[in-house]
Amino acid sequence: MSLLFSPLTIRSLTLRNRLWVSPMCMYSAVGGMPQEWHHTHLAQFASGGAGLVVAEATAVVAEGRISPRDTGLWNYAQRDAWRPIVDAVHARGARIGVQLAHAGRKASTWWPWAQEHGSVPADDGGWTTVAPSAIAFEGFAAPEALDAAGIAGVVAAFASAARRALDAGFDVLEIHGAHGYLLHQFLSPLSNHREDAYGGSLENRARLLLEVTAAVRRIAGDEVPVFVRISATDHAPGGFTPDEAATVADWAVAHGADLIDVSSGGLVAHQRIEVHPGYQVPLAAAVRQGGRIPSSAVGLLTSGAQAEAVLAEGSADAIFAGREWLRDPHFGLRAAHELGDEITWPDQYLRARWR
């Protein structure tokens, strides 16, 4: 059995393999509620051999949505809409998580295929955004700086959404602290110019992420895994660095995180990142610190052999992939065949099994 298809146990949860589906925004929700699209989209990955499927960035408050078409978990109707999707993934043998998110100053934007770009005006259903400092993301409307009450409200909103996620049956809670969204905005000195307890030093800039992590852990209890996604570098001068990311990962684990989902970038508009297969894997290795901090790797990972090599060299404990699952929803079955592993196929697919 390869490392990629060996089980992984985190707290009380055992995942059938280490090839997982990254959260990917579909911009197809109505009033924050997932639709039939989300049901089909997420369940297919479980049929295709994924060990864990993580649902897209799901807003903890309405004003935390990236776009008006984002999913949410700020009310009970949304919780109930997620339940059949969770059940469908479970019925196909996989586990499912949800990425709890707040977009901060990158909220209230048009979805990618809209004719318009930038911030959605109030007349078209947009809203005023919030951030650590009143500094606009390039091309977007200026946000309002959060005050102390607003920051406390963010922490409470993550905790409440975590409770609804567990009630909906999700197995894993992931906190979105990456890609230039609110928690990352606090981490980065490029977007955080505060002079209070939430700005300045790395300890202060990480304070909100750690408060959210501790609050979600309290809701999760001792049994449910909590992941934290971070951007391990801003890819921009003066921004958040890999060394800072490794320190924050240490702190996050101390506050209740079980695994750091390592990505990068997303903060500075129009930044140019040189990409190549596995380009973000060294960041996961740096955060993992030789195995002391459980981590997952992402970044143009497209084959079973490539993913297996990342695990074998000790760069990560698990693999998240996004676009490759979109191209081939049966990536897990294919990767297992590439590695010569015997895994369970859905009975309905047995006639297509490679021999």
Coordinates of N, CA, C and O in Angstrom, one line a residue, residues 144-298:
E144 N -14.2 49.3 5.8 CA -14.2 49.9 7.1 C -13.3 49.1 8.0 O -13.4 47.9 8.0
A145 N -12.5 49.8 8.9 CA -11.7 49.1 9.8 C -12.5 48.5 11.0 O -13.4 49.2 11.5
L146 N -12.3 47.3 11.3 CA -13.1 46.7 12.4 C -12.7 47.3 13.8 O -11.5 47.5 14.0
D147 N -13.6 47.6 14.6 CA -13.3 48.0 16.0 C -13.3 46.8 16.9 O -13.5 45.6 16.4
A148 N -13.1 47.0 18.2 CA -13.0 45.9 19.1 C -14.3 45.0 19.1 O -14.2 43.8 19.1
A149 N -15.4 45.7 19.1 CA -16.7 44.9 19.0 C -16.8 44.1 17.8 O -17.3 43.0 17.8
G150 N -16.4 44.7 16.6 CA -16.5 44.0 15.4 C -15.6 42.8 15.4 O -15.9 41.7 14.8
I151 N -14.4 42.9 15.9 CA -13.5 41.7 16.0 C -14.1 40.6 16.9 O -14.0 39.4 16.5
A152 N -14.6 41.0 18.0 CA -15.3 40.0 18.9 C -16.4 39.3 18.1 O -16.6 38.1 18.3
G153 N -17.1 40.1 17.3 CA -18.2 39.5 16.5 C -17.8 38.5 15.5 O -18.4 37.5 15.2
V154 N -16.6 38.7 14.9 CA -16.0 37.8 14.0 C -15.7 36.5 14.7 O -16.1 35.4 14.1
V155 N -15.1 36.5 15.8 CA -14.8 35.3 16.6 C -16.1 34.5 16.9 O -16.2 33.3 16.7
A156 N -17.1 35.2 17.3 CA -18.4 34.6 17.7 C -19.0 34.0 16.5 O -19.6 32.9 16.6
A157 N -18.9 34.7 15.3 CA -19.5 34.2 14.1 C -18.9 32.9 13.6 O -19.6 31.9 13.2
F158 N -17.6 32.8 13.7 CA -16.9 31.5 13.4 C -17.3 30.4 14.3 O -17.6 29.3 13.8
A159 N -17.5 30.7 15.6 CA -17.9 29.6 16.5 C -19.3 29.2 16.2 O -19.6 28.0 16.2
S160 N -20.2 30.1 15.9 CA -21.6 29.8 15.7 C -21.7 29.0 14.4 O -22.5 28.0 14.3
A161 N -21.0 29.4 13.4 CA -21.0 28.6 12.1 C -20.4 27.2 12.3 O -20.9 26.2 11.7
A162 N -19.4 27.1 13.1 CA -18.8 25.8 13.4 C -19.9 24.9 14.1 O -20.0 23.7 13.7
R163 N -20.7 25.4 15.0 CA -21.7 24.6 15.6 C -22.8 24.1 14.6 O -23.2 23.0 14.6
R164 N -23.1 25.0 13.6 CA -24.1 24.6 12.6 C -23.5 23.6 11.7 O -24.2 22.7 11.2
A165 N -22.2 23.7 11.4 CA -21.5 22.7 10.5 C -21.5 21.3 11.2 O -21.8 20.3 10.5
L166 N -21.3 21.3 12.5 CA -21.3 20.0 13.1 C -22.7 19.4 13.2 O -22.9 18.2 13.0
D167 N -23.7 20.3 13.4 CA -25.1 19.8 13.4 C -25.5 19.3 12.0 O -26.4 18.5 11.9
A168 N -24.9 19.9 10.9 CA -25.2 19.4 9.6 C -24.5 18.1 9.3 O -24.8 17.4 8.2
G169 N -23.5 17.6 10.1 CA -22.9 16.4 10.0 C -21.5 16.4 9.4 O -20.8 15.4 9.2
F170 N -20.9 17.6 9.2 CA -19.5 17.7 8.7 C -18.6 17.0 9.7 O -18.7 17.1 10.9
D171 N -17.5 16.4 9.1 CA -16.6 15.7 9.9 C -15.3 16.5 10.2 O -14.6 16.2 11.2
V172 N -15.0 17.5 9.4 CA -13.9 18.3 9.6 C -14.2 19.8 9.5 O -15.1 20.2 8.6
L173 N -13.7 20.6 10.4 CA -13.9 22.1 10.3 C -12.5 22.7 9.9 O -11.5 22.5 10.5
E174 N -12.6 23.4 8.8 CA -11.4 24.2 8.3 C -11.6 25.7 8.4 O -12.6 26.2 8.0
I175 N -10.6 26.3 9.0 CA -10.7 27.8 9.2 C -9.8 28.4 8.0 O -8.7 28.0 7.8
H176 N -10.5 29.3 7.3 CA -9.8 29.9 6.1 C -9.0 31.1 6.6 O -9.5 32.2 6.8
G177 N -7.7 30.9 6.7 CA -6.8 32.0 7.1 C -5.8 32.4 5.9 O -4.7 32.9 6.2
A178 N -6.2 32.1 4.7 CA -5.3 32.3 3.5 C -6.0 33.2 2.4 O -7.0 33.7 2.6
H179 N -5.2 33.3 1.3 CA -5.7 33.9 0.1 C -6.2 35.3 0.2 O -7.1 35.7 -0.6
G180 N -5.7 36.0 1.1 CA -6.0 37.5 1.2 C -7.4 37.8 1.8 O -7.8 38.9 1.7
Y181 N -8.0 36.8 2.4 CA -9.3 37.0 3.1 C -9.1 37.5 4.5 O -7.9 37.7 4.9
L182 N -10.1 37.7 5.3 CA -10.0 38.5 6.5 C -8.9 38.1 7.5 O -8.1 38.9 7.9
L183 N -8.8 36.8 7.8 CA -7.8 36.4 8.8 C -6.4 36.6 8.2 O -5.5 36.9 9.0
H184 N -6.3 36.3 6.9 CA -5.0 36.6 6.3 C -4.7 38.1 6.3 O -3.5 38.5 6.4
Q185 N -5.7 38.9 6.1 CA -5.5 40.4 6.1 C -4.9 40.8 7.4 O -4.1 41.8 7.5
F186 N -5.4 40.2 8.5 CA -4.8 40.5 9.8 C -3.3 40.1 9.9 O -2.5 40.7 10.5
L187 N -3.0 38.9 9.3 CA -1.7 38.4 9.4 C -0.7 39.2 8.6 O 0.5 39.3 9.0
S188 N -1.1 39.8 7.5 CA -0.1 40.4 6.6 C 0.1 41.9 7.0 O -0.8 42.7 7.1
P189 N 1.4 42.3 7.1 CA 1.6 43.8 7.3 C 1.3 44.6 6.1 O 1.2 45.9 6.3
L190 N 1.0 44.0 5.0 CA 0.6 44.8 3.8 C -0.8 45.3 4.0 O -1.2 46.4 3.4
S191 N -1.6 44.6 4.7 CA -3.0 45.0 4.9 C -3.4 45.4 6.3 O -4.5 46.0 6.5
N192 N -2.6 45.1 7.2 CA -2.8 45.4 8.7 C -1.9 46.5 9.1 O -0.7 46.2 9.4
H193 N -2.4 47.7 9.3 CA -1.7 48.8 9.8 C -2.2 49.2 11.2 O -2.0 50.4 11.6
R194 N -2.8 48.3 11.9 CA -3.3 48.7 13.2 C -2.2 49.0 14.2 O -1.1 48.5 14.1
E195 N -2.6 49.7 15.2 CA -1.7 50.1 16.3 C -2.2 49.6 17.7 O -1.6 50.0 18.7
D196 N -3.1 48.7 17.6 CA -3.6 48.1 18.9 C -3.1 46.7 19.1 O -2.1 46.3 18.5
A197 N -3.8 45.9 19.8 CA -3.4 44.5 20.1 C -3.5 43.6 19.0 O -3.1 42.4 19.0
Y198 N -4.1 44.0 17.9 CA -4.2 43.2 16.7 C -3.4 43.7 15.5 O -3.6 43.2 14.4
G199 N -2.4 44.5 15.8 CA -1.5 45.0 14.7 C -0.1 45.2 15.2 O 0.2 45.2 16.4
G200 N 0.8 45.3 14.3 CA 2.2 45.5 14.6 C 3.0 44.3 14.6 O 3.5 43.7 13.6
S201 N 3.3 43.7 15.8 CA 4.1 42.5 15.9 C 3.4 41.3 15.3 O 2.2 41.3 15.1
L202 N 4.1 40.2 15.0 CA 3.5 39.0 14.5 C 2.5 38.4 15.5 O 1.5 38.0 15.1
E203 N 2.9 38.5 16.7 CA 2.0 38.0 17.8 C 0.7 38.7 17.7 O -0.4 38.1 17.8
N204 N 0.7 40.0 17.5 CA -0.5 40.8 17.5 C -1.3 40.5 16.2 O -2.5 40.4 16.2
R205 N -0.6 40.4 15.1 CA -1.2 40.2 13.8 C -1.9 38.8 13.7 O -2.9 38.6 13.0
A206 N -1.3 37.9 14.5 CA -1.9 36.5 14.5 C -3.0 36.3 15.5 O -3.6 35.3 15.6
R207 N -3.2 37.3 16.3 CA -4.1 37.2 17.5 C -5.5 36.8 17.0 O -6.1 35.9 17.6
L208 N -6.1 37.4 16.0 CA -7.4 37.0 15.6 C -7.5 35.6 15.1 O -8.5 34.9 15.4
L209 N -6.6 35.2 14.2 CA -6.6 33.8 13.8 C -6.5 32.8 14.9 O -7.3 31.8 14.9
L210 N -5.7 33.1 15.9 CA -5.6 32.2 17.1 C -6.9 32.2 17.9 O -7.3 31.2 18.5
E211 N -7.5 33.4 18.1 CA -8.8 33.5 18.8 C -9.8 32.7 18.1 O -10.6 32.0 18.8
V212 N -9.9 32.8 16.8 CA -10.9 32.0 16.0 C -10.6 30.5 16.2 O -11.5 29.7 16.4
T213 N -9.3 30.1 16.1 CA -9.0 28.7 16.2 C -9.4 28.2 17.5 O -10.0 27.1 17.6
A214 N -9.1 28.9 18.6 CA -9.5 28.4 19.9 C -11.0 28.3 20.1 O -11.5 27.4 20.7
A215 N -11.7 29.3 19.5 CA -13.2 29.3 19.6 C -13.8 28.1 18.8 O -14.7 27.4 19.3
V216 N -13.2 27.8 17.7 CA -13.7 26.7 16.9 C -13.4 25.4 17.6 O -14.2 24.4 17.6
R217 N -12.2 25.3 18.2 CA -11.8 24.1 18.9 C -12.8 23.9 20.1 O -13.2 22.7 20.3
R218 N -13.2 24.9 20.8 CA -14.1 24.7 21.9 C -15.4 24.1 21.4 O -16.0 23.2 22.0
I219 N -15.9 24.5 20.2 CA -17.1 24.0 19.6 C -16.9 22.5 19.2 O -17.7 21.7 19.3
A220 N -15.7 22.3 18.6 CA -15.4 21.0 18.0 C -15.2 19.9 19.1 O -15.4 18.7 18.9
G221 N -14.8 20.3 20.3 CA -14.6 19.4 21.4 C -13.3 18.6 21.1 O -12.4 19.0 20.4
D222 N -13.2 17.4 21.7 CA -12.0 16.6 21.6 C -12.0 15.7 20.5 O -10.9 15.1 20.2
E223 N -13.1 15.5 19.8 CA -13.2 14.5 18.8 C -13.0 14.9 17.3 O -12.5 14.2 16.5
V224 N -13.4 16.1 17.0 CA -13.5 16.6 15.6 C -12.2 17.3 15.2 O -11.8 18.2 15.9
P225 N -11.7 17.0 14.1 CA -10.5 17.6 13.6 C -10.7 19.1 13.2 O -11.8 19.4 12.6
V226 N -9.8 20.0 13.5 CA -9.8 21.3 13.0 C -8.6 21.6 12.2 O -7.5 21.4 12.7
F227 N -8.8 22.1 11.0 CA -7.7 22.4 10.1 C -7.6 24.0 10.0 O -8.7 24.6 10.2
V228 N -6.5 24.5 9.7 CA -6.3 25.9 9.4 C -5.5 26.1 8.1 O -4.4 25.5 8.0
R229 N -6.2 26.7 7.2 CA -5.5 27.0 5.9 C -4.8 28.4 6.0 O -5.4 29.4 6.4
I230 N -3.5 28.4 5.6 CA -2.8 29.6 5.6 C -2.1 29.8 4.3 O -1.8 28.9 3.6
S231 N -1.8 31.1 3.9 CA -0.9 31.4 2.8 C 0.5 31.6 3.5 O 0.7 32.6 4.2
A232 N 1.4 30.7 3.2 CA 2.7 30.7 3.8 C 3.6 31.8 3.3 O 4.7 32.0 3.9
T233 N 3.2 32.5 2.3 CA 3.9 33.7 1.8 C 3.0 34.6 1.0 O 2.1 34.0 0.4
D234 N 3.2 35.9 1.1 CA 2.4 36.8 0.3 C 2.9 36.9 -1.1 O 2.3 37.5 -2.0
H235 N 4.1 36.4 -1.4 CA 4.8 36.6 -2.7 C 4.9 38.1 -3.0 O 4.8 38.5 -4.1
A236 N 5.2 38.9 -2.0 CA 5.3 40.3 -2.2 C 6.2 40.9 -1.1 O 6.2 40.5 0.0
P237 N 7.0 41.9 -1.5 CA 8.0 42.5 -0.6 C 7.2 43.1 0.6 O 6.2 43.8 0.4
G238 N 7.8 42.9 1.8 CA 7.1 43.4 3.0 C 6.0 42.7 3.5 O 5.3 43.1 4.5
G239 N 5.6 41.6 2.9 CA 4.5 40.8 3.2 C 4.8 39.7 4.2 O 5.9 39.6 4.8
F240 N 3.8 38.8 4.5 CA 3.9 37.7 5.3 C 4.9 36.7 4.7 O 4.9 36.4 3.5
T241 N 5.7 36.1 5.6 CA 6.8 35.3 5.1 C 6.7 33.9 5.6 O 6.0 33.5 6.5
P242 N 7.5 32.9 4.9 CA 7.4 31.5 5.3 C 7.9 31.3 6.8 O 7.4 30.5 7.5
D243 N 8.9 32.1 7.2 CA 9.3 32.0 8.6 C 8.2 32.3 9.6 O 8.0 31.7 10.6
E244 N 7.5 33.4 9.2 CA 6.4 33.8 10.1 C 5.3 32.8 10.0 O 4.6 32.5 11.0
A245 N 5.1 32.2 8.8 CA 4.0 31.1 8.7 C 4.4 29.9 9.6 O 3.4 29.4 10.2
A246 N 5.6 29.5 9.6 CA 6.0 28.4 10.5 C 5.7 28.7 12.0 O 5.3 27.8 12.7
T247 N 6.0 29.9 12.4 CA 5.7 30.3 13.8 C 4.2 30.3 14.0 O 3.8 29.8 15.1
V248 N 3.4 30.9 13.1 CA 2.0 31.0 13.3 C 1.4 29.6 13.3 O 0.5 29.3 14.1
A249 N 2.0 28.7 12.5 CA 1.5 27.3 12.5 C 1.7 26.6 13.9 O 0.8 25.9 14.4
D250 N 2.8 26.9 14.5 CA 3.1 26.4 15.9 C 2.0 26.9 16.8 O 1.5 26.2 17.6
W251 N 1.8 28.2 16.7 CA 0.8 28.8 17.6 C -0.6 28.3 17.4 O -1.4 28.0 18.3
A252 N -0.9 28.0 16.1 CA -2.3 27.5 15.8 C -2.5 26.1 16.4 O -3.6 25.8 16.9
V253 N -1.5 25.3 16.3 CA -1.6 24.0 16.9 C -1.8 24.1 18.4 O -2.6 23.3 19.0
A254 N -1.0 25.0 19.0 CA -1.2 25.2 20.4 C -2.6 25.6 20.8 O -3.0 25.4 22.0
H255 N -3.3 26.3 19.9 CA -4.6 26.8 20.1 C -5.7 25.8 19.7 O -6.9 26.2 19.7
G256 N -5.3 24.6 19.2 CA -6.3 23.6 18.9 C -6.3 23.1 17.5 O -7.2 22.2 17.2
A257 N -5.5 23.6 16.6 CA -5.5 23.1 15.2 C -4.8 21.7 15.1 O -3.9 21.5 15.9
D258 N -5.3 20.9 14.3 CA -4.8 19.5 14.1 C -3.9 19.4 12.9 O -3.0 18.6 12.8
L259 N -4.1 20.3 11.9 CA -3.4 20.2 10.6 C -3.4 21.6 10.0 O -4.4 22.3 10.0
I260 N -2.3 22.0 9.4 CA -2.1 23.2 8.7 C -2.2 22.9 7.2 O -1.3 22.2 6.7
D261 N -3.2 23.5 6.5 CA -3.4 23.3 5.1 C -2.6 24.5 4.4 O -3.0 25.6 4.5
V262 N -1.5 24.2 3.8 CA -0.5 25.2 3.4 C -0.7 25.6 1.9 O -0.6 24.7 1.0
S263 N -1.0 26.8 1.7 CA -1.1 27.4 0.4 C -0.3 28.6 0.3 O 0.6 28.8 1.2
S264 N -0.5 29.6 -0.6 CA 0.3 30.8 -0.6 C -0.5 31.8 -1.4 O -1.4 31.5 -2.2
G265 N 0.0 33.1 -1.3 CA -0.5 34.2 -2.2 C -1.9 34.6 -1.9 O -2.5 34.3 -0.9
G266 N -2.4 35.4 -2.8 CA -3.8 35.8 -2.7 C -4.0 37.2 -2.1 O -5.2 37.7 -2.1
L267 N -3.0 37.9 -1.7 CA -3.2 39.1 -1.0 C -3.1 40.4 -1.9 O -3.9 41.3 -1.9
V268 N -2.0 40.4 -2.7 CA -1.7 41.6 -3.4 C -2.3 41.5 -4.8 O -2.0 40.6 -5.6
A269 N -3.0 42.5 -5.3 CA -3.7 42.5 -6.6 C -2.6 42.4 -7.7 O -1.6 43.1 -7.6
H270 N -2.9 41.6 -8.7 CA -2.1 41.5 -9.9 C -0.7 41.0 -9.6 O 0.2 41.2 -10.4
Q271 N -0.4 40.4 -8.4 CA 0.9 39.8 -8.2 C 1.2 38.7 -9.1 O 0.2 37.9 -9.6
R272 N 2.4 38.5 -9.5 CA 2.8 37.5 -10.5 C 3.5 36.4 -9.7 O 4.6 36.6 -9.1
I273 N 3.0 35.2 -9.8 CA 3.6 34.1 -9.1 C 4.1 33.1 -10.1 O 3.3 32.7 -11.0
E274 N 5.3 32.7 -10.1 CA 5.9 31.7 -11.0 C 5.4 30.3 -10.5 O 5.8 29.9 -9.5
V275 N 4.6 29.7 -11.3 CA 4.1 28.4 -10.9 C 4.7 27.2 -11.8 O 5.0 27.4 -12.9
H276 N 4.8 26.1 -11.1 CA 5.3 24.9 -11.8 C 4.7 23.7 -11.0 O 4.3 23.9 -9.8
P277 N 4.8 22.5 -11.5 CA 4.3 21.4 -10.7 C 4.9 21.3 -9.3 O 6.1 21.3 -9.2
G278 N 4.1 21.3 -8.3 CA 4.5 21.1 -6.9 C 5.1 22.4 -6.4 O 5.8 22.4 -5.3
Y279 N 4.8 23.6 -7.0 CA 5.5 24.8 -6.6 C 5.3 25.2 -5.1 O 6.1 26.0 -4.6
Q280 N 4.2 24.8 -4.5 CA 3.9 25.2 -3.1 C 4.3 24.1 -2.1 O 4.2 24.3 -0.9
V281 N 4.8 23.0 -2.6 CA 5.2 21.9 -1.7 C 6.3 22.3 -0.7 O 6.3 22.0 0.5
P282 N 7.4 23.1 -1.1 CA 8.4 23.5 -0.1 C 7.8 24.3 1.0 O 8.4 24.3 2.1
L283 N 6.8 25.0 0.8 CA 6.1 25.8 1.8 C 5.5 24.9 2.9 O 5.6 25.1 4.1
A284 N 4.9 23.8 2.4 CA 4.3 22.8 3.3 C 5.4 22.2 4.1 O 5.2 21.9 5.3
A285 N 6.5 21.9 3.5 CA 7.6 21.2 4.2 C 8.2 22.1 5.3 O 8.5 21.7 6.4
A286 N 8.3 23.4 4.9 CA 8.8 24.4 5.9 C 7.9 24.5 7.1 O 8.3 24.6 8.3
V287 N 6.6 24.5 6.9 CA 5.6 24.6 8.0 C 5.6 23.3 8.8 O 5.5 23.3 10.0
R288 N 5.7 22.2 8.1 CA 5.7 20.9 8.8 C 6.8 20.7 9.7 O 6.7 20.0 10.7
Q289 N 8.0 21.3 9.5 CA 9.1 21.3 10.4 C 9.5 19.9 10.8 O 9.6 19.5 11.9
G290 N 9.7 19.1 9.7 CA 10.2 17.7 9.9 C 9.2 16.8 10.5 O 9.6 15.7 11.0
G291 N 7.9 17.1 10.5 CA 6.9 16.2 11.0 C 6.3 16.7 12.3 O 5.4 16.1 12.8
R292 N 6.9 17.8 12.9 CA 6.4 18.2 14.2 C 5.0 18.9 14.1 O 4.2 18.8 15.0
I293 N 4.7 19.6 12.9 CA 3.4 20.2 12.7 C 2.7 19.5 11.5 O 3.2 19.6 10.4
P294 N 1.7 18.8 11.7 CA 1.0 18.1 10.6 C 0.6 19.1 9.6 O 0.0 20.2 9.9
S295 N 0.8 18.8 8.3 CA 0.5 19.7 7.2 C 0.1 19.0 6.0 O 0.3 17.8 5.8
S296 N -0.6 19.7 5.1 CA -1.0 19.2 3.8 C -0.4 20.1 2.7 O -0.1 21.3 3.0
A297 N -0.1 19.5 1.6 CA 0.5 20.3 0.4 C -0.5 20.4 -0.7 O -1.4 19.6 -0.9
V298 N -0.4 21.5 -1.4 CA -1.1 21.8 -2.6 C -0.2 22.3 -3.7 O 1.0 22.5 -3.5

